[in-house]
XYZ file of C-alpha atoms in Angstrom:
268
model
C -25.155 -1.997 12.165
C -22.090 -2.782 15.103
C -19.034 -3.124 13.030
C -15.968 -5.195 15.617
C -12.331 -4.144 14.604
C -10.373 -5.789 16.633
C -5.905 -4.895 16.610
C -3.489 -6.571 15.346
C -3.689 -10.712 16.608
C -0.408 -11.971 17.846
C 1.167 -15.237 17.740
C -0.509 -18.242 20.180
C -1.780 -15.757 22.998
C -3.239 -13.354 20.415
C -5.524 -16.903 19.048
C -5.565 -17.542 22.414
C -7.652 -14.134 23.167
C -9.249 -14.463 20.299
C -11.225 -17.916 21.339
C -12.159 -16.695 25.012
C -12.758 -12.937 24.179
C -14.161 -12.363 20.899
C -17.400 -14.675 21.350
C -18.507 -12.925 24.278
C -17.676 -9.812 22.573
C -20.177 -10.394 19.789
C -23.090 -11.268 21.990
C -22.442 -8.365 24.710
C -22.766 -5.804 21.864
C -24.360 -7.567 19.202
C -22.282 -7.561 16.802
C -23.311 -7.965 13.175
C -19.520 -8.136 11.348
C -15.857 -8.389 12.389
C -12.640 -7.503 11.205
C -9.443 -8.303 12.259
C -5.736 -7.445 11.337
C -4.222 -10.981 11.428
C -0.558 -9.241 9.848
C 1.189 -10.905 13.320
C -0.770 -14.108 13.281
C 1.985 -17.072 12.326
C 5.189 -17.058 14.453
C 4.576 -13.186 15.517
C 4.773 -12.932 10.997
C 2.668 -13.296 8.575
C -0.655 -15.440 8.224
C -0.801 -19.005 7.475
C -3.614 -21.133 6.157
C -4.106 -23.525 9.432
C -4.600 -19.994 11.066
C -6.534 -18.533 8.929
C -9.351 -21.171 9.198
C -8.808 -21.005 13.259
C -10.031 -17.579 13.065
C -12.715 -18.148 10.785
C -13.621 -20.698 13.280
C -13.897 -17.880 16.566
C -15.716 -16.106 14.747
C -13.643 -13.730 12.142
C -15.625 -12.816 8.706
C -13.108 -10.540 6.966
C -9.492 -9.963 7.244
C -6.676 -7.177 7.501
C -3.212 -7.624 6.559
C -0.019 -4.938 6.839
C 4.153 -5.333 5.813
C 4.289 -8.889 7.234
C 1.616 -10.133 4.909
C 4.131 -12.138 2.847
C 6.345 -13.656 5.440
C 4.167 -17.136 5.127
C 4.327 -19.152 1.568
C 0.327 -19.633 2.193
C -0.041 -16.642 2.105
C -1.320 -16.485 -2.134
C -3.660 -19.229 -1.861
C -5.461 -17.157 1.308
C -5.418 -13.963 -0.773
C -7.501 -15.449 -3.423
C -9.946 -15.909 -1.030
C -12.679 -13.033 -0.607
C -12.851 -11.812 2.616
C -9.143 -10.695 3.308
C -7.102 -8.079 1.715
C -3.051 -6.227 1.857
C -1.870 -3.706 1.669
C -3.227 -1.451 -1.828
C -0.236 1.010 -1.911
C 1.843 -1.982 -3.344
C 4.390 -0.308 -6.026
C 2.350 -1.878 -9.404
C 5.611 -3.793 -11.378
C 6.222 -5.301 -7.456
C 5.321 -8.800 -6.810
C 3.635 -8.409 -3.714
C 1.001 -6.532 -6.329
C 0.986 -9.528 -8.218
C -2.073 -11.029 -5.727
C -4.449 -10.546 -3.837
C -6.654 -6.766 -3.511
C -6.010 -3.885 -1.587
C -9.157 -2.893 -0.771
C -13.130 -4.814 -1.554
C -16.715 -4.165 -0.990
C -18.816 -6.569 0.732
C -22.519 -5.909 1.168
C -24.059 -6.265 4.808
C -28.059 -5.945 5.379
C -28.808 -3.468 2.729
C -25.651 -1.954 2.717
C -22.102 -1.495 0.900
C -19.309 -1.160 2.701
C -15.670 0.007 1.033
C -12.736 -2.506 4.135
C -9.305 -0.763 1.844
C -5.469 -1.868 3.345
C -2.999 1.167 3.338
C 0.341 0.715 4.780
C 1.934 4.223 5.311
C 5.277 5.758 4.751
C 6.670 5.045 8.075
C 7.011 1.906 8.222
C 10.357 0.485 7.028
C 9.076 -1.724 4.313
C 11.979 -1.393 1.302
C 9.984 1.704 0.179
C 7.598 -1.372 -1.168
C 4.611 1.515 -1.006
C 3.645 4.432 -2.563
C 2.205 7.514 -1.368
C -0.743 5.919 0.766
C -2.593 9.050 0.765
C -1.620 9.989 -2.867
C -3.511 6.345 -3.644
C -7.102 7.269 -1.766
C -7.157 10.296 -2.747
C -7.251 8.310 -6.560
C -9.266 5.653 -5.213
C -11.945 7.547 -3.743
C -12.210 9.651 -7.535
C -11.905 6.746 -9.178
C -13.957 3.832 -7.682
C -17.406 2.097 -6.898
C -18.581 4.983 -4.187
C -20.319 2.486 -1.930
C -22.367 3.548 1.399
C -19.732 2.931 3.979
C -15.552 3.066 3.525
C -13.143 1.344 6.406
C -9.879 2.344 6.244
C -7.571 0.035 7.851
C -4.116 2.402 8.054
C -0.579 0.176 9.178
C 1.285 3.231 9.627
C 4.250 3.263 12.693
C 4.165 6.918 13.309
C 0.833 8.803 15.416
C 1.924 12.125 13.403
C 1.100 10.214 10.124
C -2.225 8.559 10.569
C -3.502 12.172 12.338
C -2.751 13.618 8.912
C -4.758 10.924 6.739
C -8.189 11.805 9.491
C -7.390 14.883 9.046
C -7.083 15.028 5.216
C -10.197 12.997 4.484
C -12.342 13.570 7.434
C -15.298 13.591 5.386
C -15.063 11.485 2.640
C -14.429 8.560 4.582
C -16.340 6.941 7.202
C -13.476 5.428 9.480
C -9.732 5.590 9.726
C -8.867 2.844 12.106
C -5.319 3.029 12.682
C -2.849 -0.230 13.052
C 0.354 -1.264 13.626
C 2.279 0.263 17.045
C -0.082 -2.387 19.410
C -0.166 0.383 21.506
C -4.224 1.166 22.249
C -4.395 4.991 21.278
C -7.499 7.221 23.533
C -8.118 9.198 21.411
C -11.142 7.431 19.525
C -13.349 11.005 17.982
C -15.545 11.777 15.432
C -15.137 13.815 12.970
C -17.424 15.516 10.150
C -18.741 12.139 9.839
C -15.377 10.082 9.847
C -14.574 7.872 13.043
C -10.529 8.289 13.672
C -8.284 5.928 16.516
C -4.574 6.622 15.839
C -3.870 2.747 16.937
C -6.535 0.857 17.713
C -4.194 -1.833 20.087
C -3.047 -5.716 19.408
C -4.412 -8.886 20.300
C -1.924 -10.597 22.313
C 0.361 -10.697 25.159
C 0.787 -7.667 27.709
C 3.559 -9.731 29.744
C 6.539 -8.651 27.276
C 6.588 -5.899 25.183
C 4.076 -4.914 22.474
C 3.195 -8.934 22.289
C 7.084 -9.978 21.845
C 9.487 -12.308 23.952
C 11.061 -8.464 26.470
C 14.063 -10.096 26.496
C 14.766 -10.454 22.880
C 13.420 -6.907 22.452
C 15.707 -5.366 25.074
C 18.558 -7.471 23.961
C 18.096 -5.195 20.450
C 18.137 -1.951 21.918
C 21.179 -2.862 23.832
C 23.498 -3.607 21.445
C 21.760 -1.721 18.116
C 20.977 -4.904 16.342
C 18.803 -4.170 13.286
C 17.847 -7.911 12.581
C 16.684 -9.862 15.400
C 14.024 -13.009 16.510
C 11.079 -12.109 17.612
C 8.559 -14.942 19.516
C 5.542 -14.057 21.624
C 5.663 -13.712 25.191
C 2.743 -15.952 26.395
C 0.992 -15.477 29.479
C -1.633 -12.518 30.454
C -3.675 -11.345 26.828
C -5.054 -8.655 25.916
C -7.971 -7.788 23.082
C -7.811 -4.537 21.711
C -10.878 -3.884 19.159
C -13.680 -0.857 18.800
C -16.888 -1.147 18.017
C -18.413 1.095 14.800
C -21.979 2.473 14.717
C -23.344 2.639 11.442
C -26.690 4.061 10.692
C -27.918 2.072 8.483
C -30.756 5.233 6.868
C -28.238 7.602 7.461
C -25.304 6.120 6.142
C -23.354 7.649 8.692
C -21.226 6.879 11.870
C -23.137 7.163 14.987
C -20.353 5.863 17.387
C -17.154 5.028 17.932
C -16.167 2.590 21.107
C -13.249 1.695 22.555
C -12.636 -1.940 23.531
C -10.065 -3.416 25.882
C -10.069 -6.750 28.358
C -7.410 -7.772 29.896
C -6.796 -11.434 31.014
C -5.316 -11.730 34.898
C -5.747 -15.287 35.389
C -2.216 -16.599 34.518
C 0.967 -15.080 35.221
C 2.114 -12.187 37.675
C 4.816 -9.974 36.202
């Protein structure tokens, strides 16, 4: 059974990449189920109902999110659906924890698969998130056991992502890093746990991690904390990994990195 996990879809360029590339990838690799991180879809921040439905029409089955989950007004309604999760480790008494779920179980090809969304402490988020390590430890201890468990770990630093892998290898089927928008080349399987530090982003390659390059350079030149982000446009990349799950042994057989680069729009 093959699960495709697509990295952070970034605004309109990322949507275009999904529309153009996802049908071809699904056919080429015989994909059974598609998961995508959608926290940057609408105007680079959050997910609207219109874009949620559009991405489903292109073949995405399930969505994970991140620190930008709550930026669009539609999100409360979207989170009522069973094919989307937001970060699980949010303070219990915070308003963001009042709707939606951070972990869900799906059933596919006779197997139960838990999908969990965690937010790293390395992400600046006003200390709204709780410790993802302790949250996952408790989740494993107290929640229903499933055949497979896939984690989207939305975190800033490579060290925090690697630490989660080190702490939970052998206990989780796959830990997929998101948030940095830069695909890493360290995919591996240890103790039956598949891992990649960051799956990368699906969006423009002509700016800076998908965003307008001039806006980002201005931020660094002037040391600005609050700044606008818009889609750079131009060429796109499609970043993903394929998890090959053995339905008999209930183990991950392989993790394959996918990188597709569009070159026919404009030059840098």
